[in-house]
mmCIF file of C-alpha atoms in Angstrom:
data_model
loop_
_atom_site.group_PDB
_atom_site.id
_atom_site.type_symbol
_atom_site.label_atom_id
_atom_site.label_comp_id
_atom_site.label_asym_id
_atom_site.label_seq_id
_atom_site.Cartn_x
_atom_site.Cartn_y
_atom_site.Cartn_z
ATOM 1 C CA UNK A 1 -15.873 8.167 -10.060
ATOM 2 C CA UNK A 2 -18.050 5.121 -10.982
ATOM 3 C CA UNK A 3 -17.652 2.884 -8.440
ATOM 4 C CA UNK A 4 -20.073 1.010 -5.760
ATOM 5 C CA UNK A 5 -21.141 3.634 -2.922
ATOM 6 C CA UNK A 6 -23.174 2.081 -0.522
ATOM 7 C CA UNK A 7 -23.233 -0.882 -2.244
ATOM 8 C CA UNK A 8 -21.212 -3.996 -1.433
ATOM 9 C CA UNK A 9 -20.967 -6.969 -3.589
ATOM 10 C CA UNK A 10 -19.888 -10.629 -1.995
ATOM 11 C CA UNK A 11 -17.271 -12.196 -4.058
ATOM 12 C CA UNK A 12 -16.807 -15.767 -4.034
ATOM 13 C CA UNK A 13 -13.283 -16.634 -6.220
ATOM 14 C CA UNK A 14 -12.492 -20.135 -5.576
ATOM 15 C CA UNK A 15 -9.084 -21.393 -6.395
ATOM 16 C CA UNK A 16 -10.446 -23.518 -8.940
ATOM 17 C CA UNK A 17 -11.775 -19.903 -10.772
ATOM 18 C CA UNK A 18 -8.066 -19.290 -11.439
ATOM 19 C CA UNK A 19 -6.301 -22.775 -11.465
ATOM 20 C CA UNK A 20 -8.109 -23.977 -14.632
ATOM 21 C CA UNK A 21 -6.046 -21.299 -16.491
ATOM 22 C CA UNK A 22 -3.181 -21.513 -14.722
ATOM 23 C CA UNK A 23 -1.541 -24.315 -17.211
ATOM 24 C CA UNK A 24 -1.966 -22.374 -20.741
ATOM 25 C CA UNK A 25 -1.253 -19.195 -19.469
ATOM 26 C CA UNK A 26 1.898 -16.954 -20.727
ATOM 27 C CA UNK A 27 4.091 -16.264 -18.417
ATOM 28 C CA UNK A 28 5.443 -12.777 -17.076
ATOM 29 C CA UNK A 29 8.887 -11.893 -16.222
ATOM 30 C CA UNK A 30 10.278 -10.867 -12.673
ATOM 31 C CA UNK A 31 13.039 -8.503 -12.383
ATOM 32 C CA UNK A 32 14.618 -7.850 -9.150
ATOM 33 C CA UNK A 33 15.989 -4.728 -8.338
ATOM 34 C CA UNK A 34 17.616 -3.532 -5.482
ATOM 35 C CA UNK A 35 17.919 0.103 -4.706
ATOM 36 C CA UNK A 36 20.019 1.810 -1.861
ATOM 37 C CA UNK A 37 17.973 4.625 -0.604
ATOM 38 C CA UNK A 38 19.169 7.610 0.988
ATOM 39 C CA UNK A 39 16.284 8.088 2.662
ATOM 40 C CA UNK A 40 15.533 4.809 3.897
ATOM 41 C CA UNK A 41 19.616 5.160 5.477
ATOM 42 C CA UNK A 42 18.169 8.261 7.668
ATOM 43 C CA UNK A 43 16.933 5.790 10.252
ATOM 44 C CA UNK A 44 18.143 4.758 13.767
ATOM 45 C CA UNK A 45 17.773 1.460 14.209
ATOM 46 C CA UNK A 46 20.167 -0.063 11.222
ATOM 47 C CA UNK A 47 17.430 -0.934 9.071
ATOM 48 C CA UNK A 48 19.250 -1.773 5.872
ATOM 49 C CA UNK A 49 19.248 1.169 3.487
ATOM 50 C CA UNK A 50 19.433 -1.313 0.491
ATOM 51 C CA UNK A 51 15.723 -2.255 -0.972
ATOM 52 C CA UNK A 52 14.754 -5.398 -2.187
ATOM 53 C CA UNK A 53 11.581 -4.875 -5.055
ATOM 54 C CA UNK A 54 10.154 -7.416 -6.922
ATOM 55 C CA UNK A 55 9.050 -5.724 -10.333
ATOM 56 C CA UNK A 56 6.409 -8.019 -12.899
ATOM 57 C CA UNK A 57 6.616 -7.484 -16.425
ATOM 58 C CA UNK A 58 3.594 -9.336 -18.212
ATOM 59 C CA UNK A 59 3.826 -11.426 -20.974
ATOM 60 C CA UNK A 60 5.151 -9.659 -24.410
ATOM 61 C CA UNK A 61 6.555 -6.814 -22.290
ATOM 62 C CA UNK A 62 9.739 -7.538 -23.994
ATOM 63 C CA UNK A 63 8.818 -7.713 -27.501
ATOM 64 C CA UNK A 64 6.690 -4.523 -27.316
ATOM 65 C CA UNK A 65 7.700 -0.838 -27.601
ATOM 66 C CA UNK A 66 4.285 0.091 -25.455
ATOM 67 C CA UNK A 67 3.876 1.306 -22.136
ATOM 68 C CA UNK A 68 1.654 0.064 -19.449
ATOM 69 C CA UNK A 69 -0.159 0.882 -16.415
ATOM 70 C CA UNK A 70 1.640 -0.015 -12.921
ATOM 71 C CA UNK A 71 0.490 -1.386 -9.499
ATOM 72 C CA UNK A 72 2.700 -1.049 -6.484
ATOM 73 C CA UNK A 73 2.056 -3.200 -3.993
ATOM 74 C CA UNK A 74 2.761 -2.895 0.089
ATOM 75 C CA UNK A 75 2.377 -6.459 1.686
ATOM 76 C CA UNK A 76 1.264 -6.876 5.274
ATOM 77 C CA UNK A 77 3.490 -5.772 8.122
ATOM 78 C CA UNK A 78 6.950 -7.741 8.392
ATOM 79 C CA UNK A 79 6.367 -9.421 5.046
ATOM 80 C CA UNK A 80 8.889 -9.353 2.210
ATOM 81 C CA UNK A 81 8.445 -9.151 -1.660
ATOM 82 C CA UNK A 82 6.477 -12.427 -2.824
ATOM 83 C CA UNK A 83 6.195 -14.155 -5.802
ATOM 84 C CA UNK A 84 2.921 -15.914 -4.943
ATOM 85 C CA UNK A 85 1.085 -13.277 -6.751
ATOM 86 C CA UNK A 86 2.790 -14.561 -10.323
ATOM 87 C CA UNK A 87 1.069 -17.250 -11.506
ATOM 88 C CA UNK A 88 -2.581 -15.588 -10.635
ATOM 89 C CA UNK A 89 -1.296 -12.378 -12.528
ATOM 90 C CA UNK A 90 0.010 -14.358 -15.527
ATOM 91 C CA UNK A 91 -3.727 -16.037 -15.538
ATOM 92 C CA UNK A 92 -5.551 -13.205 -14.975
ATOM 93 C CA UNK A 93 -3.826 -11.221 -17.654
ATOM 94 C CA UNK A 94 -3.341 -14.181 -19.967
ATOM 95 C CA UNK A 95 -7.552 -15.022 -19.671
ATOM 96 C CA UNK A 96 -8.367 -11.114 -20.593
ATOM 97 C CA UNK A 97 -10.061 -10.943 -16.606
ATOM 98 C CA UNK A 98 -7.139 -7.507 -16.189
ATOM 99 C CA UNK A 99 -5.011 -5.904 -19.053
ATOM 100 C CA UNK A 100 -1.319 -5.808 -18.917
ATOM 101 C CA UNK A 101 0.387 -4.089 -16.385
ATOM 102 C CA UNK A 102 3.479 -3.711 -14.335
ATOM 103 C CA UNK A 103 3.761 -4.436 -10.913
ATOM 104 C CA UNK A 104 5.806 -3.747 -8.289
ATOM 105 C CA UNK A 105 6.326 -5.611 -4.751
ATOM 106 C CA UNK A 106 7.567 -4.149 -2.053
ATOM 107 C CA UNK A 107 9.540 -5.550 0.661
ATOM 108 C CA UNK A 108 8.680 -4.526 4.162
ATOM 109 C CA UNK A 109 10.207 -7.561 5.883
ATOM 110 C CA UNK A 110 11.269 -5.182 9.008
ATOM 111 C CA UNK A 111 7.384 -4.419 9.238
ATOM 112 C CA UNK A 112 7.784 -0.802 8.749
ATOM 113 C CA UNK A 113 5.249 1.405 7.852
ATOM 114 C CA UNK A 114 5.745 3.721 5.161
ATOM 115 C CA UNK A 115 5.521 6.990 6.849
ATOM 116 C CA UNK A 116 8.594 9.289 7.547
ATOM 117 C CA UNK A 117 10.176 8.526 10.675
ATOM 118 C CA UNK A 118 13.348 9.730 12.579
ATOM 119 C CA UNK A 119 13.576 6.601 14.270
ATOM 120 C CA UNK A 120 12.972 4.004 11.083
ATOM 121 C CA UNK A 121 13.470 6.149 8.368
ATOM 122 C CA UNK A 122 12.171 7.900 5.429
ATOM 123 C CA UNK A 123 9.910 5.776 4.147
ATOM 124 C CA UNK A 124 7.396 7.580 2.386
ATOM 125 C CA UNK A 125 10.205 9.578 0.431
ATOM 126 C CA UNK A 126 11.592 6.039 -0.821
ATOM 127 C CA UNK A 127 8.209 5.407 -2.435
ATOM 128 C CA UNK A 128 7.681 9.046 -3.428
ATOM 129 C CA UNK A 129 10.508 10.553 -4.724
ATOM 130 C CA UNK A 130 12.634 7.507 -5.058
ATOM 131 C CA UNK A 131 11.334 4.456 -5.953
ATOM 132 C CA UNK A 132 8.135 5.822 -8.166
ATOM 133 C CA UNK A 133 10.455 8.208 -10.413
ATOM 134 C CA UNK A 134 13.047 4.886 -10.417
ATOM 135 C CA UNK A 135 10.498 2.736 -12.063
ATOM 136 C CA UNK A 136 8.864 5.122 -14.606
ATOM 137 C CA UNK A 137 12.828 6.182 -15.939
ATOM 138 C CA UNK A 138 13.590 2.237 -16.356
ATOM 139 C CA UNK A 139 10.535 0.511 -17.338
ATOM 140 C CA UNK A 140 7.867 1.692 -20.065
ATOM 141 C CA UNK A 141 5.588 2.901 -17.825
ATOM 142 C CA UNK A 142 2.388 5.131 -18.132
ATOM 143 C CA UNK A 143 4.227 7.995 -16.153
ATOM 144 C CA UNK A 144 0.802 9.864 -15.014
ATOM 145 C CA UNK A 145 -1.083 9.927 -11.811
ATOM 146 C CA UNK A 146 -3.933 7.970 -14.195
ATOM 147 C CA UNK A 147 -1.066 5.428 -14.603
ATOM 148 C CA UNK A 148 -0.480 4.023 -11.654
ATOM 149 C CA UNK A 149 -2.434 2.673 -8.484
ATOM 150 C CA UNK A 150 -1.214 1.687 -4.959
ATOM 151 C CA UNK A 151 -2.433 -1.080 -3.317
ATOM 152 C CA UNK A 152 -1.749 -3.210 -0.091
ATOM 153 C CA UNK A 153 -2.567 -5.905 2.210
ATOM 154 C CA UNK A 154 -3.275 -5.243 6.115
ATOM 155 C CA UNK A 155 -0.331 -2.478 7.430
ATOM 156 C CA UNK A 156 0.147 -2.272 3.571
ATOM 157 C CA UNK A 157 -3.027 -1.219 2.936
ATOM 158 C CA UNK A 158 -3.166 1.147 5.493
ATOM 159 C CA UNK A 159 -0.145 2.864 4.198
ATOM 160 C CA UNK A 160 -1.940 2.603 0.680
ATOM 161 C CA UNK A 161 -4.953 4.553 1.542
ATOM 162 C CA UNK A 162 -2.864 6.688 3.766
ATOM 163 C CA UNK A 163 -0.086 7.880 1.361
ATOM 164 C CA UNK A 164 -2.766 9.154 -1.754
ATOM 165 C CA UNK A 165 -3.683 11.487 0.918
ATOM 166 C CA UNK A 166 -0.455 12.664 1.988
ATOM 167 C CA UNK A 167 0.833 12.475 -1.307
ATOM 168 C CA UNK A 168 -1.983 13.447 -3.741
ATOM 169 C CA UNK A 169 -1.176 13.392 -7.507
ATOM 170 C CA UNK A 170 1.139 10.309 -7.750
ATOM 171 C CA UNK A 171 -1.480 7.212 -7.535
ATOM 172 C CA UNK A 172 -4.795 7.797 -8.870
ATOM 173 C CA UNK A 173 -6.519 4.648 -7.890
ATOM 174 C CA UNK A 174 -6.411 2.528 -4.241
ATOM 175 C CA UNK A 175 -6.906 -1.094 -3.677
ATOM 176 C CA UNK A 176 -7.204 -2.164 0.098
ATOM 177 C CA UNK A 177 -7.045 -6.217 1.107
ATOM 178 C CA UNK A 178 -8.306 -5.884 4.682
ATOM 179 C CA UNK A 179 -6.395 -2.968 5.610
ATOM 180 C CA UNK A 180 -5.319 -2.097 9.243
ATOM 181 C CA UNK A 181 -7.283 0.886 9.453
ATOM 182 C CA UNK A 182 -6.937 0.719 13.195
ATOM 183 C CA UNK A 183 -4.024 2.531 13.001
ATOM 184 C CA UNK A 184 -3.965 6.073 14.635
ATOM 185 C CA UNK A 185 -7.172 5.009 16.675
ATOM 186 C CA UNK A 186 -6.554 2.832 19.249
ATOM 187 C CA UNK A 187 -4.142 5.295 21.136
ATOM 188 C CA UNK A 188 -4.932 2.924 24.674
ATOM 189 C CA UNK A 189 -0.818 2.276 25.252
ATOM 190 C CA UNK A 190 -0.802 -1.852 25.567
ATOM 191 C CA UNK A 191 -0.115 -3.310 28.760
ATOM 192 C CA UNK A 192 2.440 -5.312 28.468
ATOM 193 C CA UNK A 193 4.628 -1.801 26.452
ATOM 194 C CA UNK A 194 8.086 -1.692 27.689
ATOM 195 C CA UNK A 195 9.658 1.509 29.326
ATOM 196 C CA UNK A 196 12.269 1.520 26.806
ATOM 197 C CA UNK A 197 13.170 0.725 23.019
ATOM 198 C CA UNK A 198 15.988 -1.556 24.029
ATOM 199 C CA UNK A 199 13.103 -4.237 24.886
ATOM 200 C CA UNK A 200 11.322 -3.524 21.766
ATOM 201 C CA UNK A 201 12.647 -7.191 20.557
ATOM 202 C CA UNK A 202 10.977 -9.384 23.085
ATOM 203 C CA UNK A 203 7.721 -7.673 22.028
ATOM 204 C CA UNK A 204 5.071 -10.018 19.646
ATOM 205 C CA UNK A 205 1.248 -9.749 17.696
ATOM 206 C CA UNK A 206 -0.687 -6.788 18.273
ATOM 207 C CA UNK A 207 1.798 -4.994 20.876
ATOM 208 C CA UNK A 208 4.724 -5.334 18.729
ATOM 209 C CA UNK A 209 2.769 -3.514 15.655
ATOM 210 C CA UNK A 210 1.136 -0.701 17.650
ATOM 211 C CA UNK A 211 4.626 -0.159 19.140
ATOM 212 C CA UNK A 212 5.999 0.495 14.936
ATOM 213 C CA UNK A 213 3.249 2.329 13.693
ATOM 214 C CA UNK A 214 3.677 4.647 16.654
ATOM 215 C CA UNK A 215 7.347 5.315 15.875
ATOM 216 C CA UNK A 216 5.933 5.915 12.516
ATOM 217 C CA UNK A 217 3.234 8.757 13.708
ATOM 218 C CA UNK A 218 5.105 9.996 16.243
ATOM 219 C CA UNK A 219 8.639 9.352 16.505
ATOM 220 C CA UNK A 220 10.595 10.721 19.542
ATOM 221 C CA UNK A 221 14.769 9.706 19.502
ATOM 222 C CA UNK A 222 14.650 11.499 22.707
ATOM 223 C CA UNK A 223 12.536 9.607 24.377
ATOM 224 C CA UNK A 224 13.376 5.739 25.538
ATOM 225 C CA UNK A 225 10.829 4.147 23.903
ATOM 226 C CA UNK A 226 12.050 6.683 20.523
ATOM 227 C CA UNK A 227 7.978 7.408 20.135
ATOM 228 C CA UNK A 228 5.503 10.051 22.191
ATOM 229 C CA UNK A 229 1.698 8.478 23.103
ATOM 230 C CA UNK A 230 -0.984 10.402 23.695
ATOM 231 C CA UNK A 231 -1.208 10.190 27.345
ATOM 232 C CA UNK A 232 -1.538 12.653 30.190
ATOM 233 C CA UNK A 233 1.337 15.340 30.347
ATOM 234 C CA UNK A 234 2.306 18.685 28.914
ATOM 235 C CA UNK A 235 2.263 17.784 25.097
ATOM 236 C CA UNK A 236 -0.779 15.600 25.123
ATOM 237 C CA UNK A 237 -2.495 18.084 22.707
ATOM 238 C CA UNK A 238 -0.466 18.100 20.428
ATOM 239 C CA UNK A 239 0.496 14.489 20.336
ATOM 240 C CA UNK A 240 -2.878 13.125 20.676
ATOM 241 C CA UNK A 241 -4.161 15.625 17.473
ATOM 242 C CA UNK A 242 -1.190 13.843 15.494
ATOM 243 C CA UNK A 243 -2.403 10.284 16.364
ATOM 244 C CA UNK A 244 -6.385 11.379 15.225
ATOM 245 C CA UNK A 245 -5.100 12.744 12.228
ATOM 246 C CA UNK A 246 -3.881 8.766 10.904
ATOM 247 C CA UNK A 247 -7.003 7.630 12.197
ATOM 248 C CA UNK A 248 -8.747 7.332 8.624
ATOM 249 C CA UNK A 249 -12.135 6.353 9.814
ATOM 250 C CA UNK A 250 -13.057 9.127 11.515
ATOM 251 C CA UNK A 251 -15.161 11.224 9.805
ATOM 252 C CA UNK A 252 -13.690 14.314 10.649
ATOM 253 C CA UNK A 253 -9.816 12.902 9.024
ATOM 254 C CA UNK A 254 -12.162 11.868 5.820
ATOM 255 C CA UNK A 255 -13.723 15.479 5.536
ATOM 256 C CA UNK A 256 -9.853 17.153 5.880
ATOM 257 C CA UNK A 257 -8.940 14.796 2.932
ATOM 258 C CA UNK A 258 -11.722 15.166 0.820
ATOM 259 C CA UNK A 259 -9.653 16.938 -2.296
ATOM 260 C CA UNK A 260 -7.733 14.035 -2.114
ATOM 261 C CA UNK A 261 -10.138 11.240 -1.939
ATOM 262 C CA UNK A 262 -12.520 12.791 -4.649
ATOM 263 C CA UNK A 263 -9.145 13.323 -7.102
ATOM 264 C CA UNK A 264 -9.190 9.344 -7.214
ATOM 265 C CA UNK A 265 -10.439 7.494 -9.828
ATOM 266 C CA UNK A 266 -11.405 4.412 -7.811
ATOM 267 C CA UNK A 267 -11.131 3.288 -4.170
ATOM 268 C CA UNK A 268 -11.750 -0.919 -4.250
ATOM 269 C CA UNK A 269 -11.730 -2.231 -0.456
ATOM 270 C CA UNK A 270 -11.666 -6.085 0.217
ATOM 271 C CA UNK A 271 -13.564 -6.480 3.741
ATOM 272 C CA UNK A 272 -13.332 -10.221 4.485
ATOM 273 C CA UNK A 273 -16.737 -11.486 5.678
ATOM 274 C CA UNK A 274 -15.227 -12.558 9.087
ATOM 275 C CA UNK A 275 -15.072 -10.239 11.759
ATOM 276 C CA UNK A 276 -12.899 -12.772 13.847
ATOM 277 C CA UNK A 277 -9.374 -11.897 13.980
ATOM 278 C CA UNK A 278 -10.015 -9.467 10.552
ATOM 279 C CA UNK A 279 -9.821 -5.609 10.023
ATOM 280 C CA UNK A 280 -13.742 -5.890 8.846
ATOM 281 C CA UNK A 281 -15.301 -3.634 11.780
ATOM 282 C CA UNK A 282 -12.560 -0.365 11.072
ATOM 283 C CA UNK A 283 -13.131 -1.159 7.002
ATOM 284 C CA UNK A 284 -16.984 -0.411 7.430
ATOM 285 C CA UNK A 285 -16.450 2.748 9.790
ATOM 286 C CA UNK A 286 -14.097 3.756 6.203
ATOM 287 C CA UNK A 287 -16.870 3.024 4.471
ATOM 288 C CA UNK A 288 -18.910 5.115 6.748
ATOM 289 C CA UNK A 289 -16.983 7.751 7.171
ATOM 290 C CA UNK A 290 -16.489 7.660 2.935
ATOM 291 C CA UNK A 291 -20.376 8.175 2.393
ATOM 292 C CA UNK A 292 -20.829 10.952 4.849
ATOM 293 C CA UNK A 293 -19.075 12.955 2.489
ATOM 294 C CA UNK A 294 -20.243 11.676 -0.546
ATOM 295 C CA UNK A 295 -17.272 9.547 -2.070
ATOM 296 C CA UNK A 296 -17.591 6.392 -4.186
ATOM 297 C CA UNK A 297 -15.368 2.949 -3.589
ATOM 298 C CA UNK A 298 -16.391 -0.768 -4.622
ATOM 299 C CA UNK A 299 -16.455 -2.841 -1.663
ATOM 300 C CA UNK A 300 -15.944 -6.756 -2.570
ATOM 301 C CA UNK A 301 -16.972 -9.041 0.412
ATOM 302 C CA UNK A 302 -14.809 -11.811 0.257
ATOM 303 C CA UNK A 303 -14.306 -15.309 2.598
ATOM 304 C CA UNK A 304 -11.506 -15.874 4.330
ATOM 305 C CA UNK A 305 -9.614 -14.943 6.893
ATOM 306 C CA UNK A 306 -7.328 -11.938 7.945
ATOM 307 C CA UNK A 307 -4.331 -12.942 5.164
ATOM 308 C CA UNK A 308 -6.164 -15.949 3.496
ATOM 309 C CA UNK A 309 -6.596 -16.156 -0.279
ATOM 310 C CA UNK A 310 -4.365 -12.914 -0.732
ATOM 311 C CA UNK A 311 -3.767 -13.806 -4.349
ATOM 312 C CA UNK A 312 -7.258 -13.833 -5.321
ATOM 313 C CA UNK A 313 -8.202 -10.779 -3.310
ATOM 314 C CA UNK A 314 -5.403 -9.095 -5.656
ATOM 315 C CA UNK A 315 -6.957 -9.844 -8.329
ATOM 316 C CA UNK A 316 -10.287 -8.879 -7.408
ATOM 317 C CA UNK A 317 -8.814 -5.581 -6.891
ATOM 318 C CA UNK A 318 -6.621 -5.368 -9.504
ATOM 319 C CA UNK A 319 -9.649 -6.120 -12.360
ATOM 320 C CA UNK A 320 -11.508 -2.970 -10.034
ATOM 321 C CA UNK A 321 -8.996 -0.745 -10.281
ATOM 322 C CA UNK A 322 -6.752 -1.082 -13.722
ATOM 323 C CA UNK A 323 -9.993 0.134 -15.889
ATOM 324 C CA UNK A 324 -9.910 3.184 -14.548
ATOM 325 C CA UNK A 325 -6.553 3.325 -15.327
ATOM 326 C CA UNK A 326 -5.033 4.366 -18.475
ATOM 327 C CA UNK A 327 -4.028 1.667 -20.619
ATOM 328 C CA UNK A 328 -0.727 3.119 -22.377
ATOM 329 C CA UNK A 329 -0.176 3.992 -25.830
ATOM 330 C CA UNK A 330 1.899 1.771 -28.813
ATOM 331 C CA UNK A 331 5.037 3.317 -28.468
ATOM 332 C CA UNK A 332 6.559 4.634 -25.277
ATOM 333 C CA UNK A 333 7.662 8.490 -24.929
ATOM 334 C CA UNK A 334 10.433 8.943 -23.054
ATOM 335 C CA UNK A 335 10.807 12.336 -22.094
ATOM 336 C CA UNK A 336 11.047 12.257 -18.040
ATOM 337 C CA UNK A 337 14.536 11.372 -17.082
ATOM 338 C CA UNK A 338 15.532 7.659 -18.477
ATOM 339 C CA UNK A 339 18.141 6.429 -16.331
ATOM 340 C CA UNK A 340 17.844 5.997 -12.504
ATOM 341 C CA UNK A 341 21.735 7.917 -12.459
ATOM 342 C CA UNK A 342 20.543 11.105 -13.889
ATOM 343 C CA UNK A 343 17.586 11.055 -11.601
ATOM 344 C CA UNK A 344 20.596 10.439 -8.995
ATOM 345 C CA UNK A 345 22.241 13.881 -10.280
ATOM 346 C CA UNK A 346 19.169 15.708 -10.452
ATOM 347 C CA UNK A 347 18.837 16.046 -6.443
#
């Protein structure tokens, strides 16, 4: 996996970098799709079961018969499909700085985390077995593992690194934009954590996010909060080994997951060089925790704060990532099911 192990490059991508080819470049298209999920309707809470995705076609998609490689893409927590990733992509791909691809925003605008839950829903089976077989049976897709990467900003990007483990054989390469890799470790219950769900909407910040990744590691409908923390009392094993086993900077969760970290083809991590108010300190314990067991990623220092310059950052991992990727072939073969209904019928 040639990448950058123990070796971090600083980045500097100005605005102006990008800008000056923002005017002659060809434009993509954006298709917006919206799915109803079965499993996203096995939830509690009456998240909609209807999802929102954002899919970019580059420039000449329509007048080719080729397929491409894709990029999904999980934004940061409570943040819906955006299109202020276009014009950078249209430049990027336009200027020769990342080949065509595909990609496709998600919409987590009820800042979910895509893990199966009781409580919010199936989440991880909507990207798995719904959404990723969706996309490859209507768009010309390189339908592979070595065709598509995951990617994501903050929450995002923890569920990026997270679901290539849980999931191995669907993504082949990661990107990370300051990813929340806090998750699963901090298992100190906040203090201002209400007794019961019911008060869940006057939470905010930090206390409101711990509160939905824990219903996502360990949901609970019978309790009144609807999640279990690892706290004194007769399941505290049990509960507390679930919450170490999301924490991916440990070294002993990075050992348990090395088939499915070496399978990769590349593993690109933005760490912002601010520690203020950033995930930088949890994305060098990754980084740690990835050489003690002898696995390569590219680590781009980049300016900026927690969610500034997101665009850029994209990019930066998007031109890591997509040439380890493969590229697609002239004409597409269609041989996996072609129409989202007969993937439907096959369940």
């Amino acid at each position: 996996m040639p990448c950058c192990k123990r070796a971090f490059v600083t980045v500097a991508l100005g605005l102006s970098i990008i800008c000056v080819t923002f005017a002659g470049a060809a434009e993509g298209t954006v298709v917006i799709e919206k799915l109803d999920s079965p499993a996203v309707a096995r939830n509690w809470v009456d998240i909609t079961s209807v999802r929102r995705v954002f899919v970019y076609l580059p420039p000449g998609y329509a007048g080719t018969t080729r397929s491409y490689p894709t990029l999904y893409w999980i934004p940061g927590w409570q943040t819906p499909a955006s299109r202020e990733y276009i014009p950078y992509l249209n430049a990027a791909i336009s200027s020769g700085r990342i080949p065509p691809t595909i990609v496709v925003h998600l919409d987590v605008s009820e800042g979910v985390i895509m893990m199966n839950s009781t409580v919010f829903g199936g989440w991880a089976d909507f990207l798995t077995q719904e959404l990723v077989p969706y996309i490859d049976a209507e768009y010309r897709t390189v339908a592979h593992e070595r065709g598509r990467a995951l990617m994501g900003h903050s929450s995002g990007g923890y569920a990026a690194m997270l679901l290539p483990l849980r999931y191995p054989g669907i993504w082949g390469a990661i990107g990370l934009n300051d990813a929340s890799l806090w998750a699963g470790c901090t298992t100190a219950v906040p203090y201002d954590l209400p007794e019961y769900f019911s008060q869940y909407g006057d939470l905010r910040g930090y206390t409101q996010a711990w509160t939905q990744i824990a219903i996502a590691m360990t949901p609970n409908p019978q309790s009144p909060r609807l999640f279990d923390t690892p706290v004194t009392g007769a399941d505290y094993t049990q509960i507390k080994v679930t919450w170490d086993a999301h924490c991916l900077w440990r070294p002993t969760t990075a050992e348990s997951q090395a088939d499915a970290l070496s399978r990769l083809s590349k593993i690109a991590i933005v760490i912002p060089t601010t520690l203020v108010s950033t995930n930088r300190m949890y994305s060098l314990l990754f980084t740690r925790a990835l050489d003690e067991i002898g696995i390569e990623y590219a680590a781009l220092e980049m300016p900026g704060s927690h969610g500034g310059d997101r665009p850029n950052r994209f990019i930066a991992l998007a031109e890591e990532i997509l040439p380890t990727l493969r590229q697609g072939h002239p004409t597409a073969a269609r041989s996996h099911l072609d129409t989202w209904a007969r993937i439907k019928a096959s369940r």
